[in-house]
Amino acid sequence: MTHIALYRAWRPQTFRDMVGQQHIVQTLQNAIKEDRVSHAYLFNGPRGTGKTTTAKVLAKAVNCESGPAVEPCNECDACRGITAGHIMDVVEIDAASNRGIDEIRDIRDKVRYAPSEVRYKVYIIDEVHMLTSEAFNALLKTLEEPPAHVIFILATTEPHKLPATIISRCQRFDFRQVSLAEQSERLHEICKEEGIAAEDDAIAYIARLSEGGMRDAISLLEQVAAFGGGSITLDGAVDVTGGMAADQFYELAEAVRDRDVGAVMPLVESLTQAGKSADKCMENLIYYFRDLLVLKLAPQGGAATERVVDADRFRAMADAFTPDRLFRMIDTLNSYQSEMKHAAQSQTLFEVALMKICTIGDSREGTSAGDAAQPSGGAASSSAEVGRLRQQVEQLERKLEQLLQNVPAAGGGAVGGGAAARAGANGNRPAFNNRSGGSNSVSVRTPVKLGPYLSAASSSETGQVRMKWSELLQRVKETKITVHAWLMDGEPVSVVDGTVLVAFKNTMHRETTEKPTHKEIIERVLQSVFGEPLQLATVMIKEWQSATDNGSGTPDEAFELQSDMPDAAPAQPKWVEEAVKLFGEELVVVKEDF
C-alpha cells in the first residue's frame, strides 16, 4: 500500500474521526445543530493538524442529503461526491499556486450563482496567506456581503500574514498540535487494522518526530513499515528517519560531560559513515539535552524520554550536569543549528558545536580549578582567570576604602596651615598621580580669594576668552580627545593677571582636568590660541554662583589654584601602585581628607 493510499485510507471522514481537535469539532457541530453556520471561517494551525480535512468534513455535513447533520453520512451522493472531489459546488483552491487577483475575481463572479448540485457552495482556500494584496482586496468585498448560499473556509499556517480586515470577517479556529498520547493511540490503531507489528517505543518515537502533525506521523509510520517489511522496531525507525540510537546519544553525552573532545570526533565520524545527516543529529541532540534538563528540573514530572530505553542510565546522565550548563549547551546548539540551515559544510558546524559545548563550564562567573585544568577546557580556564581577576579587584577596592577612612591627617604647614584646613572642609583634596618615569608628584591647590575674579567677570579679556572658547576646545580635541572630554564640562567665567578661571559642574571632571599632564596640554593650547602665556585655574560652578550671589569674594569663598610640587610629594603606598597597574594612571585618583 502506497503512502498516499494509506493516508487517504485513514483520513478522517467524519467529525468523530478527528484527532486532537475536539474543541473545534464541538463548536462546529453545535453551529450546524442550531442552524448558525457562519459565512466565513479561518482555520489556522501547524501543518498536518487537520485544517483542510475539517473543512471538507464541514462541507459534507452542511450538504449531506440527510442534513445539515452534525455528522455526514458518507453514503449519500453528496457526501460521496465531495469525498471524491466530483461536486463542482465544493471548490478547493491552493492559494500558493493561485494567488493572483484574476483567480479571486473569478471566484467573486461565480459566487452570485446558486449551487447546482448541493445545498451550499463551499470554497476552501488553502495556504490563504500566500494571496497578494490585490487578491485580498478583491476577496474582502465578497466576505463583507456574501450570498446566503456560500461558505468560505480559509486555511493557513501563518495567520499573522493575513490582513486584519480579512480576519475580522471570519470565525477563527486555532488548531493545536496533536498530543503524543493521541498520536500513539491512532498509530497503534492503524497498525492493528493493517496487520503491522509495532513496538511501543517505535510508535512513541515516530509520534515524537512528527511534532504534533498527524499527517506526518502517518507518513513516517508507512515509511518505517516499508523498511521493516511489515514490522516496526525502534532501531528500524531510528535508521530510516536518520536519527540517533540511544547508545549513540549516551556516548556523545558522556564525552560532553567529561569535556573529552578526543572522544567526540570519532563518534561524529561514525555517525557520518552510517549516513546520518548533521542537521538531523543536531536536532535530536537538542531534544536529548532538553529531556535531561526537564528531568533535572522536574524529576516528578515524567519527562518524555522516547529516545532512551534505559531510564536509570538516562537519570544518572541528568545528575552529571548542572541546569546552568544544560541551558547554555542548548543555547549553543540552537545557535549552530540556525547557521547550519545556510552552511555548505554542515558536518563541520556540527563538530564545532560539539567541541564548543565540551568547553562550557558549570557557571557563568567562573569554574573550579579542576575544570580549568582540563586540557580541553580553554573556555573554562579563561572564565577562571576572569574570576580571579575580579576577586583581586574587589579586594583592592576594599583596601582602598579602608585606607581612605584611616588615613592620618597631613601636616598643614606644607600647604598653608589654616587655609589648607579650610580647603579640606570645602571638599578639595590633593590628587596623587603616578607620572611616567616613576617619579611621584602631588597636585596641591593654593587657596585664592574669588574677589578679583568676580570683579573681572565682565572684563574685555574675559569676553575674548569666552568668544574663542569653542576654538580652544576644538584645538584641545585635536591634541588629545580625552582631555577635551573632561574640559567640555567647564566654562570660562573670568580672566585675571594671565589666569583663566574655569567653572566645572562635575567634581570628577574638574579633578581630572587639573592633572599636571592634562593641565599642561590645556595651557599650551591657551597660549597658541591667544598668543600669550595663560594659566588655568578651576572652581566648582556652585561655589562661583554662591560667590556671585554674595557680591564679593570672602575668605570662606576661596577656591584652590593647582600647582605641581614634586618635592613635597610623599612616597605612594603599594596599593596605589597596584591600582595604577590594574586600571592605568588616567583612571586612578586617590583622595585624602585633611
XYZ file of C-alpha atoms in Angstrom:
594
model
C 0.000 0.000 0.000
C 1.456 3.355 -1.008
C 1.775 6.296 1.324
C -0.986 8.187 -0.477
C -3.289 5.166 -0.210
C -2.527 4.697 3.465
C -3.048 8.331 4.322
C -6.291 8.523 2.360
C -7.497 5.321 3.950
C -7.037 6.804 7.381
C -8.026 10.342 6.579
C -10.949 11.388 8.828
C -14.300 11.226 7.050
C -16.449 12.434 9.955
C -16.007 14.779 12.880
C -15.665 11.869 15.292
C -12.551 10.730 13.406
C -10.720 13.996 14.051
C -7.775 13.555 16.439
C -6.884 16.221 18.997
C -9.316 18.927 17.835
C -12.384 18.127 19.929
C -12.905 21.754 20.963
C -13.261 22.820 17.311
C -15.422 19.831 16.402
C -17.873 20.534 19.209
C -18.206 24.206 18.215
C -18.880 23.368 14.558
C -21.374 20.645 15.414
C -23.310 22.973 17.704
C -23.398 25.620 14.971
C -24.804 23.087 12.486
C -27.348 21.795 15.018
C -28.601 25.324 15.772
C -28.503 26.424 12.119
C -25.903 29.112 12.856
C -23.281 28.220 10.302
C -21.090 31.237 9.543
C -20.425 32.514 6.036
C -16.625 32.526 6.588
C -14.220 30.515 8.719
C -10.490 30.839 9.310
C -8.687 27.634 10.233
C -5.098 28.183 11.334
C -2.518 25.971 12.994
C 0.600 23.842 12.388
C 0.883 21.633 9.328
C -0.790 18.241 9.366
C -3.209 19.005 12.180
C -6.416 18.589 10.124
C -7.352 22.053 8.845
C -8.223 21.060 5.260
C -9.717 17.752 6.373
C -12.014 19.528 8.823
C -13.059 21.919 6.060
C -14.095 19.007 3.817
C -15.957 17.268 6.642
C -17.790 20.550 7.319
C -18.663 20.834 3.625
C -20.127 17.318 3.699
C -22.007 17.966 6.953
C -23.815 21.077 5.646
C -24.539 19.468 2.252
C -25.453 15.945 3.394
C -28.785 14.849 1.903
C -29.962 13.766 5.347
C -28.873 17.030 6.914
C -27.480 19.510 7.570
C -26.187 16.932 10.035
C -23.682 17.056 12.879
C -22.048 14.016 11.242
C -22.060 13.372 7.479
C -23.438 10.016 6.473
C -20.758 9.411 3.822
C -23.301 7.288 1.923
C -25.414 9.784 0.002
C -24.422 11.091 -3.417
C -23.426 14.480 -1.976
C -21.078 13.018 0.663
C -19.501 10.551 -1.744
C -19.127 13.216 -4.413
C -17.444 15.687 -2.049
C -15.105 12.948 -0.774
C -14.127 12.047 -4.324
C -13.922 15.710 -5.418
C -16.651 15.411 -8.072
C -19.056 18.046 -6.723
C -18.437 21.291 -8.622
C -20.025 23.423 -5.892
C -17.306 22.458 -3.366
C -14.082 24.000 -4.623
C -10.648 23.557 -3.046
C -8.078 26.149 -4.141
C -4.356 26.166 -3.409
C -3.514 29.820 -2.849
C 0.202 29.089 -3.207
C -0.262 28.466 -6.941
C -3.414 30.553 -7.471
C -2.535 33.711 -5.616
C -3.338 36.435 -8.095
C -6.258 38.813 -8.405
C -7.623 37.098 -11.505
C -8.337 33.855 -9.634
C -10.133 35.709 -6.828
C -12.139 37.758 -9.342
C -13.247 34.505 -10.942
C -14.483 33.304 -7.548
C -16.225 36.618 -6.934
C -18.053 36.364 -10.254
C -19.223 32.782 -9.631
C -20.439 33.085 -6.021
C -23.504 35.020 -7.128
C -24.921 31.933 -8.842
C -26.826 29.400 -6.774
C -25.322 25.918 -6.260
C -26.412 23.365 -8.822
C -25.855 20.033 -7.019
C -25.845 20.627 -3.249
C -27.225 22.979 -0.640
C -24.197 25.284 -0.177
C -21.317 26.417 -2.298
C -18.154 25.906 -0.262
C -14.833 27.499 -1.196
C -11.822 26.055 0.645
C -8.763 28.286 0.133
C -5.658 26.529 1.435
C -2.494 28.486 2.367
C -4.527 31.678 2.073
C -1.657 33.792 3.414
C 0.026 33.396 0.002
C -2.524 35.637 -1.724
C -1.331 39.003 -2.987
C -2.560 42.286 -1.523
C -4.703 42.898 -4.594
C -6.253 39.442 -4.269
C -7.078 40.068 -0.609
C -8.755 43.338 -1.550
C -10.836 41.548 -4.175
C -11.815 38.866 -1.642
C -12.700 41.406 1.030
C -15.821 42.692 -0.725
C -17.195 39.171 -1.086
C -16.551 38.406 2.594
C -18.352 41.600 3.615
C -21.583 40.808 1.758
C -21.603 37.119 0.855
C -24.639 35.407 -0.663
C -26.563 33.199 1.752
C -25.663 30.042 -0.143
C -21.852 30.490 0.054
C -19.401 29.417 2.783
C -15.729 30.412 2.690
C -13.166 28.356 4.639
C -9.695 29.861 4.736
C -6.832 27.653 5.927
C -3.326 28.861 6.806
C -0.260 28.066 8.882
C 0.673 31.756 9.175
C -2.368 33.829 10.221
C -0.197 36.826 11.108
C 0.326 37.415 7.378
C -3.391 37.949 6.775
C -4.820 41.500 6.743
C -6.789 42.364 9.847
C -9.789 43.233 7.669
C -9.933 39.614 6.443
C -9.512 38.079 9.906
C -12.224 40.283 11.409
C -14.804 38.941 8.937
C -14.169 35.264 9.759
C -14.785 32.971 12.671
C -11.296 31.935 13.717
C -10.407 28.440 14.930
C -6.917 27.632 16.202
C -5.875 24.039 15.538
C -3.365 22.701 18.052
C -0.668 20.096 17.740
C -1.892 16.588 18.415
C -0.578 15.242 21.706
C 1.837 12.311 21.853
C -0.742 10.117 23.568
C -3.416 10.786 20.942
C -0.980 10.233 18.094
C 0.324 7.000 19.592
C -3.213 5.715 20.053
C -4.130 6.436 16.430
C -0.887 4.907 15.112
C -1.480 1.739 17.141
C -4.993 1.591 15.723
C -3.670 1.893 12.166
C -1.065 -0.819 12.765
C -3.692 -3.147 14.180
C -6.038 -2.663 11.246
C -3.230 -3.012 8.692
C -1.701 -6.055 10.373
C 1.606 -4.355 11.190
C 3.534 -5.479 14.271
C 4.904 -2.399 16.029
C 6.921 -1.824 19.199
C 5.591 0.736 21.665
C 8.940 2.531 21.758
C 8.959 2.788 17.957
C 5.433 4.232 17.875
C 6.330 6.758 20.560
C 9.482 7.697 18.641
C 7.512 8.268 15.413
C 4.919 10.352 17.253
C 7.662 12.499 18.748
C 9.318 13.094 15.368
C 6.052 14.250 13.774
C 5.996 17.299 16.090
C 2.240 17.165 16.619
C 1.257 16.636 12.959
C -0.954 13.586 12.442
C -0.321 13.588 8.704
C 3.457 13.483 9.217
C 3.056 10.704 11.769
C 1.163 8.507 9.295
C 3.758 9.230 6.608
C 6.625 8.204 8.907
C 4.682 5.128 10.024
C 4.357 3.852 6.457
C 7.998 4.652 5.684
C 9.203 2.683 8.709
C 6.779 -0.169 7.966
C 8.101 -0.436 4.413
C 11.662 -0.530 5.721
C 10.919 -3.277 8.240
C 8.913 -5.445 5.868
C 5.651 -5.206 7.755
C 7.093 -4.827 11.254
C 8.148 -1.666 13.064
C 11.033 -1.612 15.552
C 12.748 1.231 17.357
C 16.079 0.514 15.666
C 14.407 0.480 12.279
C 12.595 3.719 12.991
C 15.852 5.369 14.066
C 17.683 4.137 10.967
C 15.070 5.088 8.401
C 14.494 8.572 9.834
C 18.195 9.391 10.088
C 18.092 9.715 13.865
C 20.499 8.527 16.534
C 20.224 5.418 18.659
C 20.093 5.522 22.442
C 23.664 4.238 22.781
C 24.956 6.935 20.444
C 23.199 9.605 22.489
C 24.727 8.244 25.662
C 28.248 8.086 24.209
C 28.061 11.657 22.932
C 26.596 12.944 26.201
C 29.294 11.062 28.121
C 32.058 12.694 26.046
C 30.490 16.137 26.538
C 30.120 15.504 30.266
C 33.819 14.664 30.547
C 34.808 17.505 28.172
C 36.602 14.920 26.076
C 36.915 16.420 22.605
C 39.108 13.493 21.537
C 36.182 11.101 22.016
C 33.665 13.352 20.256
C 35.351 13.411 16.859
C 35.359 9.594 16.252
C 31.685 9.487 17.275
C 30.775 12.167 14.731
C 32.753 10.311 12.073
C 30.888 7.082 12.826
C 27.550 8.881 12.510
C 28.634 10.272 9.146
C 29.699 6.831 7.935
C 26.282 5.497 8.961
C 24.629 8.069 6.705
C 23.250 10.294 9.483
C 22.721 13.880 8.405
C 24.323 16.558 10.544
C 21.161 18.652 10.827
C 19.061 15.690 11.978
C 21.727 14.685 14.511
C 21.800 18.265 15.815
C 18.022 18.324 16.149
C 17.931 15.018 18.006
C 20.798 16.039 20.283
C 18.944 19.225 21.294
C 15.907 17.112 22.181
C 18.130 14.774 24.203
C 19.640 17.563 26.310
C 16.195 19.110 26.608
C 14.936 15.845 28.140
C 17.911 15.837 30.505
C 17.016 19.375 31.572
C 13.350 18.518 32.131
C 14.305 15.503 34.218
C 16.765 17.679 36.158
C 14.286 20.466 36.942
C 11.103 18.404 37.187
C 12.069 14.870 38.273
C 8.470 14.112 39.270
C 7.020 15.400 36.007
C 7.587 12.264 33.944
C 9.918 13.699 31.319
C 9.392 12.366 27.810
C 12.328 10.120 27.005
C 11.219 8.180 23.935
C 14.746 8.070 22.527
C 16.198 6.409 25.623
C 15.225 2.925 26.660
C 17.318 2.638 29.838
C 15.654 5.153 32.171
C 18.128 4.574 35.025
C 21.122 5.352 32.852
C 19.329 8.419 31.492
C 18.636 9.650 35.030
C 22.276 9.142 36.005
C 23.362 11.198 32.996
C 20.996 14.005 34.031
C 22.584 14.059 37.507
C 26.019 14.614 35.924
C 25.044 18.050 34.520
C 24.027 21.234 36.283
C 20.924 23.055 34.988
C 23.014 26.113 34.125
C 25.357 24.063 31.965
C 22.448 22.351 30.194
C 20.805 25.709 29.468
C 23.998 27.045 27.943
C 24.610 23.874 25.948
C 21.115 24.007 24.442
C 21.550 27.703 23.587
C 24.852 26.942 21.876
C 23.468 24.024 19.869
C 20.434 26.061 18.843
C 22.583 28.914 17.520
C 24.685 26.499 15.480
C 21.546 24.772 14.207
C 20.326 28.094 12.801
C 23.639 28.572 10.999
C 23.578 25.028 9.594
C 20.493 25.815 7.510
C 22.608 28.067 5.263
C 26.025 26.421 5.639
C 27.802 24.476 2.899
C 29.691 22.341 5.443
C 27.004 21.366 7.934
C 29.042 18.483 9.346
C 31.891 20.843 10.209
C 29.496 23.114 12.096
C 28.119 20.087 13.942
C 31.643 19.131 15.026
C 32.418 22.701 16.091
C 29.166 22.851 18.087
C 30.079 19.667 19.966
C 33.590 20.938 20.701
C 32.046 24.209 21.906
C 29.710 22.564 24.401
C 32.605 20.417 25.644
C 34.301 23.596 26.880
C 31.257 25.050 28.655
C 31.713 25.280 32.430
C 29.168 24.835 35.179
C 28.596 28.559 35.805
C 28.987 31.897 34.053
C 31.020 33.534 36.753
C 33.886 31.076 36.755
C 34.825 27.424 37.071
C 36.628 25.359 39.617
C 40.360 24.806 39.494
C 39.746 21.254 38.333
C 37.702 22.445 35.364
C 40.328 24.997 34.465
C 42.986 22.294 34.461
C 41.185 20.199 31.840
C 43.204 20.098 28.587
C 40.094 20.730 26.503
C 38.655 23.361 28.848
C 40.035 26.530 27.220
C 36.854 28.480 27.822
C 36.653 27.241 31.417
C 40.270 28.307 32.040
C 39.529 31.740 30.661
C 36.478 32.056 32.911
C 38.547 31.050 35.946
C 41.141 33.705 35.123
C 38.428 36.349 34.849
C 37.028 35.215 38.188
C 40.420 35.518 39.894
C 40.976 38.989 38.452
C 37.544 40.072 39.615
C 38.321 38.867 43.137
C 41.615 40.780 43.130
C 39.838 43.952 42.037
C 37.222 43.550 44.783
C 39.940 43.017 47.413
C 41.793 46.093 46.179
C 38.653 48.186 46.331
C 38.046 47.119 49.926
C 41.638 48.019 50.848
C 41.242 51.428 49.211
C 38.090 52.117 51.211
C 39.735 51.091 54.491
C 42.891 53.123 53.890
C 40.948 56.206 52.852
C 38.939 56.027 56.057
C 42.014 55.575 58.283
C 44.473 57.979 56.536
C 46.091 60.246 59.215
C 45.651 63.997 58.903
C 48.544 65.534 56.910
C 50.607 68.398 58.286
C 49.150 71.755 57.383
C 52.495 73.528 57.038
C 53.194 72.165 53.601
C 50.010 73.632 52.259
C 49.431 76.691 54.295
C 48.053 75.835 57.733
C 44.546 77.089 58.352
C 43.980 77.885 54.698
C 44.613 74.261 53.805
C 42.233 73.162 56.538
C 39.548 75.398 55.054
C 40.217 73.894 51.669
C 39.770 70.417 53.115
C 36.492 71.465 54.656
C 35.268 72.537 51.234
C 35.876 69.000 49.924
C 39.047 69.719 47.900
C 41.778 67.088 48.182
C 45.208 66.626 46.644
C 45.324 64.187 43.721
C 48.154 61.651 43.501
C 49.270 60.827 40.005
C 51.903 58.260 39.108
C 53.591 60.062 36.237
C 55.704 58.442 33.571
C 59.271 57.700 34.569
C 58.293 56.555 38.049
C 58.505 59.985 39.720
C 55.770 60.925 42.160
C 54.046 64.281 42.137
C 51.272 65.800 44.169
C 48.776 68.302 42.813
C 48.209 70.799 45.639
C 45.740 73.668 45.323
C 46.742 77.007 46.833
C 43.675 78.862 48.183
C 42.880 82.094 46.334
C 40.041 84.520 47.026
C 37.398 84.870 44.347
C 37.098 88.660 44.812
C 39.433 89.690 41.931
C 37.792 87.209 39.592
C 34.328 88.469 40.450
C 35.405 92.000 39.575
C 36.862 90.866 36.231
C 33.932 88.649 35.240
C 32.688 91.321 32.778
C 36.067 92.474 31.528
C 37.070 92.559 27.857
C 39.709 89.878 28.459
C 37.054 87.567 29.855
C 34.836 88.291 26.860
C 37.630 87.425 24.421
C 38.249 84.096 26.132
C 34.549 83.259 26.007
C 34.319 84.105 22.305
C 37.285 81.884 21.446
C 36.408 79.067 23.866
C 34.888 76.893 21.120
C 38.067 77.257 19.094
C 40.133 76.307 22.136
C 38.010 73.189 22.745
C 38.493 72.144 19.136
C 42.280 72.610 19.410
C 42.321 70.554 22.623
C 40.278 67.840 20.918
C 42.780 67.677 18.070
C 45.631 67.438 20.584
C 44.088 64.831 22.897
C 40.444 63.836 22.721
C 40.265 62.504 26.300
C 41.290 65.894 27.720
C 38.643 67.522 25.536
C 36.019 65.188 27.014
C 36.835 66.346 30.557
C 37.208 70.052 29.653
C 33.806 70.090 27.918
C 32.182 70.127 31.372
C 33.741 73.512 32.227
C 33.136 77.084 31.051
C 35.340 80.190 31.436
C 33.948 82.676 33.970
C 36.802 85.194 34.458
C 40.376 86.132 33.499
C 42.756 87.875 35.964
C 46.523 88.518 35.539
C 47.011 85.867 32.863
C 44.973 83.191 34.665
C 41.766 81.809 33.147
C 39.218 80.667 35.736
C 37.048 77.751 34.516
C 33.953 76.651 36.463
C 33.039 72.940 36.437
C 29.738 71.229 37.158
C 31.250 67.831 37.965
C 33.961 67.291 40.590
C 35.436 64.304 38.760
C 35.773 66.302 35.521
C 37.440 69.143 37.418
C 39.941 66.915 39.200
C 40.867 65.055 36.014
C 41.370 68.318 34.123
C 43.707 69.535 36.893
C 46.109 66.642 36.473
C 49.526 68.088 35.554
C 49.710 66.311 32.188
C 46.204 67.474 31.220
C 46.720 70.989 32.552
C 49.941 71.319 30.586
C 48.122 70.457 27.344
C 45.360 72.990 28.021
C 47.775 75.803 28.906
C 49.820 75.098 25.772
C 46.667 75.373 23.634
C 45.671 78.562 25.501
C 48.989 80.140 24.519
C 48.619 79.104 20.870
C 45.067 80.491 20.649
C 45.594 83.804 22.452
C 49.267 84.396 21.609
C 50.366 84.855 25.219
C 51.080 82.507 28.128
C 47.951 81.848 30.168
C 47.482 79.664 33.219
C 44.469 77.518 34.097
C 42.573 77.737 37.372
C 39.390 75.853 38.249
C 36.427 76.230 40.573
C 33.158 74.427 41.095
C 30.235 76.177 39.444
C 28.200 76.131 42.656
C 30.992 77.946 44.518
C 31.242 80.553 41.762
C 27.473 81.110 41.704
C 27.416 81.396 45.507
C 30.180 83.999 45.410
C 28.368 85.883 42.618
C 25.151 85.970 44.632
C 27.006 87.351 47.665
C 28.599 90.059 45.548
C 32.166 89.649 46.836
C 34.811 87.040 47.458
C 35.221 86.377 51.175
C 37.885 84.137 52.701
C 35.284 81.383 53.045
C 34.659 81.597 49.299
C 38.225 80.884 48.334
C 38.898 78.448 45.536
C 42.045 76.429 45.174
C 44.610 77.066 42.471
C 46.567 73.987 41.446
C 50.321 73.896 41.397
C 52.762 70.992 40.956
C 55.081 70.399 43.938
C 57.090 67.240 43.206
C 59.459 67.806 46.115
C 56.624 67.872 48.634
C 55.102 64.574 47.468
C 55.267 61.698 49.919
C 56.055 58.209 48.674
C 52.983 56.476 47.291
C 51.689 53.391 49.144
C 51.941 49.985 47.454
C 48.201 49.793 46.905
C 48.302 52.986 44.824
C 50.936 51.445 42.562
C 48.844 48.281 42.222
C 45.770 50.349 41.333
C 47.733 52.174 38.631
C 48.925 48.853 37.213
C 45.382 47.461 37.081
C 43.463 50.496 35.815
C 46.095 52.870 34.346
C 47.112 56.286 35.579
C 44.327 58.040 33.691
C 41.636 56.394 35.838
C 43.304 56.484 39.278
C 42.552 59.447 41.532
C 43.359 58.992 45.238
C 41.602 61.386 47.594
C 42.576 62.332 51.142
C 40.531 64.258 53.679
C 42.515 66.895 55.632
